[in-house]
Each structure stands twice: as C-alpha cells, then as structure tokens.
Amino acid sequence: MEPPDDRDPEAAGGHGLTSTLTEFASARGMLAGLAYRMLGSWHDAEDVLQDAYVRWSAADRTDVAEPRRYLTRVVTRLSVDVLRTRQARRESYIGEWLPEPVPADTLELDDVSLALLHLLERLTPPQRAVYVLRTAFTLPYDEIAEILERTPEDCRQLHRRARQALDDDRPRFRPSAAEQRRLLLDFVAAAREGDLARLESMLKDSVTSWTDSGGRLRAARRPVIGRERVAHFFAHIYTRPGFAVTEVDLATGPALKVLVRGEPHVLTVHTDGSGITAIHLQANPEKLSSVER
C-alpha cells in the first residue's frame, strides 16, 4: 500500500494533502511493523494501513499534537478489529494457521520471529495489543490504556496474562543470520539425502513441525511432533523428485523457499541454541505472494 501521489500538490488538493502525505509517510515504517506484529499477515497489515491513511486524511487534525501517537492508536484499534473478525473465520480454516512471510526489503524488523508471531495467536486481541505495544514499542501503560480505552491496571493485567500464556514456549535464543542460514541449509541437505541419523541429531526431543497449506495442497494438517517423526517426515518429502531450494531473507530472518514437485513453500526453523525446537512450512499460495514477487 502506498499513499496517493503528491507530486502535483495543486491537482491533489494543495498543501494540506502534501502535509498529510508527509506525516503519514514518516510514520509508515513504524505503523507497518506494528500492524504486522499485531496480525502476522502482510495482506491484512496493508489493508489496515490503507484504512488508517483514509481516516488520517479525513480527520480534523487541528487538535492532533502528535501525529505518530494518533496513528498508532488508529492502527492498533483497526488491528484489534481485524483480529476479532479473523477469530470467527479461523473456525473454518483448514489445518494449521501460520504467519505470512514478508521479504526483508518490504518491512524492517529486528526483534520478532515467525515462531513468536505464531505463539501470539494464543492471545486474545486485547492481550496481543498490550503485549506488542509494551514489548516491541515500550509504551507506558498509561499510553496503552489510552489507545485501548482501558485502565492502566487493566493493561498491566492483560500484559501479565499474555506473558503467562507465552512464557513456556516464547523464543529466548536467536542465532545470528549466518548461523540461521547454516542451520537451514544443513537441515535441508540432511533431509534431501535421507540421512535420518543426521536429521535426528539436529532436532530436540520435543521438536514440532507445523504446515500451513490453507487446504489448498496435500499437506500435514496437524503438527508433527517428536524427533523421530519429524525426521522421517522431512526425509520423506524432501527426497521426492522436482526438488529445488532458494535462500530468501525475510523481515523475521533467513529462510528457504523450497520447491517439491512444483509446489513451493517457505521453510523456517527455530532453535534454542542446542537443537531445532520448531519448524514452520508456509505452503498456502495466498500467503506466498510477497515472497514470489
């Protein structure tokens, strides 16, 4: 999503629109990061940004002292509305729901992984809003309370419950980009060779693999859990013909785009420093469009 072109201020409505564009554009990177953290979907985040721009354009800004705070409030509330609507749709979603991968040149993030975005799906919309605003943007509870129209104490409670819901599985270790790439390539090489012993040596006992195909492809609809099962699963699918792999840089870190029998998916793995703890395969064509560009 891009705001309308402001190269012709007179045709676009004069200085007022130029100012509107400038203020929104200066905050857009932050707002995009907020919307994506809230939603885990770049498609939904773009819709929220477009809606926020329309509202910003129509707003009476004479009383808006801080545009970024105003826009943060708008984007957060719109994202909460999307999450609530999506919860109802999720009941009919086929299989696992995983976040949408976004290329690094589309969005700048340095503090979030796809594993964390997946975990955030456990939270209620208000819990997720408080957690993101407090953890990623370090906003004070008074400001979060104003954004969500709640009391500061209520926001503290929501944050505490969010942390409790995430605490056991929240990623605490993040390898360097080079280490992540090496781990991905080693994992795929072992799977491609059908080397079960090597695969199992890379996996934690409780490793879990999730696949999101949205029901569009033949894929595991439930998580594959356990070292031996996960090793056999990947050795089975990655030794098939028509295999190709390409490195991709996502906003959340390095990943691989894997092609098996003409069907692409994006592979990410997550580690605690001593072994792979979680694996995500995003194979839903609707969620691969930004990576395919």
CSV table of N, CA and C in Angstrom, one decimal, residues 67-174:
chain,number,residue,atom,x,y,z
A,67,PRO,N,1.1,13.4,15.6
A,67,PRO,CA,0.5,12.5,14.6
A,67,PRO,C,0.9,11.0,14.8
A,68,ARG,N,2.2,10.7,15.2
A,68,ARG,CA,2.6,9.3,15.4
A,68,ARG,C,1.7,8.6,16.5
A,69,ARG,N,1.5,9.3,17.5
A,69,ARG,CA,0.7,8.7,18.6
A,69,ARG,C,-0.8,8.5,18.1
A,70,TYR,N,-1.3,9.5,17.4
A,70,TYR,CA,-2.6,9.4,16.9
A,70,TYR,C,-2.7,8.2,15.9
A,71,LEU,N,-1.8,8.1,15.0
A,71,LEU,CA,-1.8,7.0,14.0
A,71,LEU,C,-1.5,5.6,14.7
A,72,THR,N,-0.7,5.6,15.7
A,72,THR,CA,-0.5,4.4,16.5
A,72,THR,C,-1.9,3.9,17.1
A,73,ARG,N,-2.6,4.8,17.6
A,73,ARG,CA,-3.9,4.5,18.2
A,73,ARG,C,-4.8,3.9,17.1
A,74,VAL,N,-4.9,4.6,15.9
A,74,VAL,CA,-5.8,4.2,14.9
A,74,VAL,C,-5.4,2.8,14.4
A,75,VAL,N,-4.1,2.5,14.1
A,75,VAL,CA,-3.6,1.2,13.6
A,75,VAL,C,-3.9,0.1,14.6
A,76,THR,N,-3.6,0.4,15.9
A,76,THR,CA,-3.9,-0.6,16.9
A,76,THR,C,-5.3,-1.0,17.0
A,77,ARG,N,-6.2,0.0,17.0
A,77,ARG,CA,-7.6,-0.3,17.1
A,77,ARG,C,-8.1,-1.0,15.9
A,78,LEU,N,-7.7,-0.6,14.7
A,78,LEU,CA,-8.1,-1.3,13.5
A,78,LEU,C,-7.6,-2.8,13.5
A,79,SER,N,-6.4,-3.0,14.0
A,79,SER,CA,-5.8,-4.3,14.0
A,79,SER,C,-6.6,-5.2,15.0
A,80,VAL,N,-7.0,-4.7,16.1
A,80,VAL,CA,-7.8,-5.4,17.1
A,80,VAL,C,-9.1,-5.8,16.4
A,81,ASP,N,-9.7,-4.9,15.7
A,81,ASP,CA,-11.0,-5.3,15.0
A,81,ASP,C,-10.7,-6.4,14.0
A,82,VAL,N,-9.6,-6.4,13.3
A,82,VAL,CA,-9.3,-7.4,12.3
A,82,VAL,C,-9.1,-8.8,13.0
A,83,LEU,N,-8.4,-8.8,14.1
A,83,LEU,CA,-8.2,-10.0,14.9
A,83,LEU,C,-9.5,-10.6,15.4
A,84,ARG,N,-10.4,-9.8,15.8
A,84,ARG,CA,-11.7,-10.3,16.3
A,84,ARG,C,-12.5,-10.9,15.2
A,85,THR,N,-12.5,-10.2,14.0
A,85,THR,CA,-13.2,-10.8,12.8
A,85,THR,C,-12.5,-12.1,12.4
A,86,ARG,N,-11.2,-12.1,12.4
A,86,ARG,CA,-10.5,-13.3,12.0
A,86,ARG,C,-10.7,-14.5,12.9
A,87,GLN,N,-10.9,-14.3,14.2
A,87,GLN,CA,-11.1,-15.4,15.1
A,87,GLN,C,-12.4,-16.1,14.7
A,88,ALA,N,-13.4,-15.4,14.2
A,88,ALA,CA,-14.6,-16.1,13.7
A,88,ALA,C,-14.3,-16.9,12.5
A,89,ARG,N,-13.5,-16.4,11.6
A,89,ARG,CA,-13.2,-17.1,10.3
A,89,ARG,C,-12.3,-18.3,10.6
A,90,ARG,N,-11.5,-18.2,11.6
A,90,ARG,CA,-10.5,-19.2,11.8
A,90,ARG,C,-11.1,-20.6,12.1
A,91,GLU,N,-12.3,-20.6,12.5
A,91,GLU,CA,-13.0,-21.9,12.8
A,91,GLU,C,-13.2,-22.7,11.5
A,92,SER,N,-13.3,-22.1,10.4
A,92,SER,CA,-13.4,-22.8,9.1
A,92,SER,C,-12.1,-22.9,8.4
A,93,TYR,N,-11.0,-22.5,8.9
A,93,TYR,CA,-9.7,-22.6,8.3
A,93,TYR,C,-9.3,-24.0,8.3
A,94,ILE,N,-8.8,-24.6,7.2
A,94,ILE,CA,-8.4,-26.0,7.1
A,94,ILE,C,-6.9,-26.1,7.5
A,95,GLY,N,-6.7,-26.9,8.6
A,95,GLY,CA,-5.3,-27.1,9.0
A,95,GLY,C,-4.8,-26.0,9.9
A,96,GLU,N,-3.5,-26.0,10.0
A,96,GLU,CA,-2.8,-25.0,10.9
A,96,GLU,C,-2.8,-23.7,10.2
A,97,TRP,N,-2.8,-22.6,11.0
A,97,TRP,CA,-2.7,-21.2,10.6
A,97,TRP,C,-1.3,-20.7,11.0
A,98,LEU,N,-0.5,-20.3,10.0
A,98,LEU,CA,0.9,-19.8,10.3
A,98,LEU,C,1.0,-18.4,9.8
A,99,PRO,N,1.9,-17.6,10.4
A,99,PRO,CA,2.1,-16.2,9.9
A,99,PRO,C,2.5,-16.2,8.4
A,100,GLU,N,2.3,-15.1,7.8
A,100,GLU,CA,2.7,-14.9,6.4
A,100,GLU,C,4.1,-14.3,6.3
A,101,PRO,N,5.0,-15.0,5.6
A,101,PRO,CA,6.4,-14.5,5.5
A,101,PRO,C,6.4,-13.2,4.6
A,102,VAL,N,7.3,-12.3,5.1
A,102,VAL,CA,7.4,-11.0,4.4
A,102,VAL,C,8.9,-10.8,4.1
A,103,PRO,N,9.2,-10.4,2.8
A,103,PRO,CA,10.7,-10.2,2.5
A,103,PRO,C,11.2,-9.0,3.3
A,104,ALA,N,12.5,-9.1,3.6
A,104,ALA,CA,13.2,-8.1,4.4
A,104,ALA,C,13.2,-6.7,3.7
A,105,ASP,N,13.1,-6.7,2.4
A,105,ASP,CA,13.1,-5.4,1.7
A,105,ASP,C,11.7,-4.7,1.7
A,106,THR,N,10.7,-5.4,2.2
A,106,THR,CA,9.4,-4.9,2.4
A,106,THR,C,9.2,-4.3,3.7
A,107,LEU,N,9.8,-4.9,4.7
A,107,LEU,CA,9.5,-4.5,6.1
A,107,LEU,C,10.7,-4.7,6.9
A,108,GLU,N,11.1,-3.7,7.8
A,108,GLU,CA,12.2,-3.8,8.6
A,108,GLU,C,11.8,-4.2,10.1
A,109,LEU,N,12.3,-5.4,10.5
A,109,LEU,CA,12.1,-5.8,11.8
A,109,LEU,C,13.4,-6.4,12.4
A,110,ASP,N,13.6,-6.2,13.6
A,110,ASP,CA,14.8,-6.8,14.2
A,110,ASP,C,14.6,-7.5,15.5
A,111,ASP,N,13.3,-7.7,15.9
A,111,ASP,CA,13.0,-8.2,17.2
A,111,ASP,C,11.9,-9.2,17.2
A,112,VAL,N,11.6,-9.8,16.1
A,112,VAL,CA,10.5,-10.7,16.0
A,112,VAL,C,10.8,-11.8,15.1
A,113,SER,N,10.3,-13.0,15.4
A,113,SER,CA,10.5,-14.2,14.6
A,113,SER,C,9.1,-14.7,14.2
A,114,LEU,N,9.1,-15.6,13.2
A,114,LEU,CA,7.8,-16.2,12.8
A,114,LEU,C,7.3,-17.1,13.9
A,115,ALA,N,8.3,-17.7,14.7
A,115,ALA,CA,7.9,-18.5,15.8
A,115,ALA,C,7.1,-17.7,16.9
A,116,LEU,N,7.6,-16.5,17.1
A,116,LEU,CA,6.9,-15.6,18.1
A,116,LEU,C,5.5,-15.2,17.6
A,117,LEU,N,5.5,-14.8,16.3
A,117,LEU,CA,4.2,-14.4,15.7
A,117,LEU,C,3.2,-15.6,15.8
A,118,HIS,N,3.7,-16.8,15.6
A,118,HIS,CA,2.8,-18.0,15.7
A,118,HIS,C,2.3,-18.1,17.1
A,119,LEU,N,3.1,-17.9,18.1
A,119,LEU,CA,2.7,-18.0,19.5
A,119,LEU,C,1.7,-16.9,19.9
A,120,LEU,N,1.9,-15.8,19.3
A,120,LEU,CA,1.0,-14.7,19.6
A,120,LEU,C,-0.5,-15.0,19.3
A,121,GLU,N,-0.7,-16.0,18.4
A,121,GLU,CA,-2.1,-16.4,18.1
A,121,GLU,C,-2.8,-16.9,19.3
A,122,ARG,N,-2.1,-17.3,20.3
A,122,ARG,CA,-2.7,-17.8,21.5
A,122,ARG,C,-3.5,-16.7,22.3
A,123,LEU,N,-3.1,-15.5,22.1
A,123,LEU,CA,-3.6,-14.4,22.9
A,123,LEU,C,-4.9,-13.9,22.4
A,124,THR,N,-5.7,-13.3,23.3
A,124,THR,CA,-6.9,-12.5,22.8
A,124,THR,C,-6.4,-11.3,22.1
A,125,PRO,N,-7.3,-10.6,21.3
A,125,PRO,CA,-6.9,-9.4,20.7
A,125,PRO,C,-6.4,-8.3,21.6
A,126,PRO,N,-7.1,-8.0,22.8
A,126,PRO,CA,-6.5,-7.0,23.7
A,126,PRO,C,-5.2,-7.4,24.3
A,127,GLN,N,-5.0,-8.7,24.6
A,127,GLN,CA,-3.7,-9.2,25.2
A,127,GLN,C,-2.6,-9.0,24.1
A,128,ARG,N,-2.9,-9.3,22.9
A,128,ARG,CA,-1.9,-9.2,21.9
A,128,ARG,C,-1.5,-7.7,21.7
A,129,ALA,N,-2.5,-6.8,21.7
A,129,ALA,CA,-2.2,-5.4,21.5
A,129,ALA,C,-1.3,-4.9,22.7
A,130,VAL,N,-1.7,-5.2,23.9
A,130,VAL,CA,-0.9,-4.8,25.0
A,130,VAL,C,0.5,-5.3,25.0
A,131,TYR,N,0.6,-6.6,24.6
A,131,TYR,CA,1.9,-7.3,24.6
A,131,TYR,C,2.8,-6.6,23.5
A,132,VAL,N,2.3,-6.4,22.3
A,132,VAL,CA,3.1,-5.8,21.3
A,132,VAL,C,3.5,-4.3,21.6
A,133,LEU,N,2.5,-3.6,22.1
A,133,LEU,CA,2.8,-2.2,22.4
A,133,LEU,C,3.8,-2.0,23.5
A,134,ARG,N,3.7,-2.9,24.5
A,134,ARG,CA,4.6,-2.8,25.7
A,134,ARG,C,6.0,-3.4,25.3
A,135,THR,N,6.0,-4.6,24.7
A,135,THR,CA,7.3,-5.3,24.5
A,135,THR,C,8.0,-4.8,23.3
A,136,ALA,N,7.4,-4.5,22.2
A,136,ALA,CA,8.1,-4.1,20.9
A,136,ALA,C,8.3,-2.6,20.9
A,137,PHE,N,7.3,-1.8,21.5
A,137,PHE,CA,7.4,-0.4,21.4
A,137,PHE,C,7.6,0.3,22.7
A,138,THR,N,7.7,-0.5,23.8
A,138,THR,CA,8.0,0.0,25.1
A,138,THR,C,7.1,1.2,25.5
A,139,LEU,N,5.9,1.2,25.1
A,139,LEU,CA,5.0,2.3,25.5
A,139,LEU,C,4.6,2.1,27.0
A,140,PRO,N,4.4,3.2,27.7
A,140,PRO,CA,4.0,3.1,29.1
A,140,PRO,C,2.5,2.7,29.2
A,141,TYR,N,2.2,2.1,30.3
A,141,TYR,CA,0.8,1.6,30.5
A,141,TYR,C,-0.2,2.7,30.3
A,142,ASP,N,0.1,3.9,30.8
A,142,ASP,CA,-0.9,5.0,30.6
A,142,ASP,C,-1.2,5.3,29.2
A,143,GLU,N,-0.2,5.2,28.3
A,143,GLU,CA,-0.5,5.5,26.9
A,143,GLU,C,-1.2,4.3,26.2
A,144,ILE,N,-0.8,3.0,26.6
A,144,ILE,CA,-1.5,1.9,26.1
A,144,ILE,C,-3.0,1.9,26.5
A,145,ALA,N,-3.2,2.3,27.8
A,145,ALA,CA,-4.6,2.4,28.2
A,145,ALA,C,-5.4,3.4,27.4
A,146,GLU,N,-4.8,4.5,27.1
A,146,GLU,CA,-5.5,5.5,26.2
A,146,GLU,C,-5.8,4.9,24.8
A,147,ILE,N,-4.9,4.2,24.3
A,147,ILE,CA,-5.1,3.6,22.9
A,147,ILE,C,-6.2,2.6,22.9
A,148,LEU,N,-6.3,1.8,24.0
A,148,LEU,CA,-7.2,0.7,24.0
A,148,LEU,C,-8.5,1.1,24.8
A,149,GLU,N,-8.5,2.3,25.3
A,149,GLU,CA,-9.7,2.7,26.1
A,149,GLU,C,-9.9,1.8,27.3
A,150,ARG,N,-8.9,1.5,28.0
A,150,ARG,CA,-8.9,0.7,29.2
A,150,ARG,C,-8.2,1.4,30.3
A,151,THR,N,-8.2,0.9,31.5
A,151,THR,CA,-7.4,1.5,32.6
A,151,THR,C,-6.0,1.0,32.6
A,152,PRO,N,-5.0,1.7,33.1
A,152,PRO,CA,-3.6,1.2,33.2
A,152,PRO,C,-3.5,-0.1,33.9
A,153,GLU,N,-4.3,-0.3,35.0
A,153,GLU,CA,-4.2,-1.5,35.7
A,153,GLU,C,-4.7,-2.7,34.9
A,154,ASP,N,-5.8,-2.4,34.1
A,154,ASP,CA,-6.3,-3.5,33.3
A,154,ASP,C,-5.2,-3.9,32.2
A,155,CYS,N,-4.5,-2.9,31.7
A,155,CYS,CA,-3.5,-3.2,30.7
A,155,CYS,C,-2.3,-4.0,31.4
A,156,ARG,N,-2.0,-3.7,32.6
A,156,ARG,CA,-1.0,-4.4,33.3
A,156,ARG,C,-1.4,-5.9,33.4
A,157,GLN,N,-2.7,-6.1,33.8
A,157,GLN,CA,-3.2,-7.4,33.9
A,157,GLN,C,-3.2,-8.2,32.6
A,158,LEU,N,-3.5,-7.5,31.5
A,158,LEU,CA,-3.5,-8.1,30.2
A,158,LEU,C,-2.1,-8.5,29.8
A,159,HIS,N,-1.1,-7.7,30.1
A,159,HIS,CA,0.3,-8.0,29.8
A,159,HIS,C,0.8,-9.2,30.6
A,160,ARG,N,0.4,-9.2,31.8
A,160,ARG,CA,0.8,-10.3,32.7
A,160,ARG,C,0.2,-11.6,32.2
A,161,ARG,N,-1.0,-11.6,31.8
A,161,ARG,CA,-1.7,-12.8,31.3
A,161,ARG,C,-1.1,-13.3,30.0
A,162,ALA,N,-0.7,-12.3,29.1
A,162,ALA,CA,-0.1,-12.6,27.9
A,162,ALA,C,1.3,-13.3,28.1
A,163,ARG,N,2.1,-12.7,29.0
A,163,ARG,CA,3.4,-13.3,29.3
A,163,ARG,C,3.2,-14.7,29.8
A,164,GLN,N,2.2,-14.9,30.7
A,164,GLN,CA,2.0,-16.3,31.2
A,164,GLN,C,1.6,-17.2,30.1
A,165,ALA,N,0.8,-16.8,29.2
A,165,ALA,CA,0.4,-17.7,28.1
A,165,ALA,C,1.5,-18.0,27.2
A,166,LEU,N,2.5,-17.1,27.1
A,166,LEU,CA,3.6,-17.4,26.1
A,166,LEU,C,4.9,-17.9,26.8
A,167,ASP,N,5.0,-17.8,28.1
A,167,ASP,CA,6.2,-17.9,28.8
A,167,ASP,C,7.0,-19.2,28.6
A,168,ASP,N,6.3,-20.3,28.6
A,168,ASP,CA,6.9,-21.6,28.4
A,168,ASP,C,7.6,-21.8,27.0
A,169,ASP,N,6.9,-21.2,26.0
A,169,ASP,CA,7.4,-21.5,24.6
A,169,ASP,C,8.0,-20.3,23.9
A,170,ARG,N,8.0,-19.1,24.6
A,170,ARG,CA,8.5,-17.9,24.0
A,170,ARG,C,10.0,-18.1,23.6
A,171,PRO,N,10.4,-17.8,22.4
A,171,PRO,CA,11.8,-17.9,22.0
A,171,PRO,C,12.7,-17.0,22.8
A,172,ARG,N,13.7,-17.6,23.4
A,172,ARG,CA,14.7,-16.8,24.2
A,172,ARG,C,16.1,-16.8,23.6
A,173,PHE,N,16.2,-17.5,22.5
A,173,PHE,CA,17.5,-17.5,21.8
A,173,PHE,C,17.3,-17.2,20.4
A,174,ARG,N,18.2,-16.3,19.8
A,174,ARG,CA,18.1,-16.0,18.4
A,174,ARG,C,19.5,-16.1,17.8
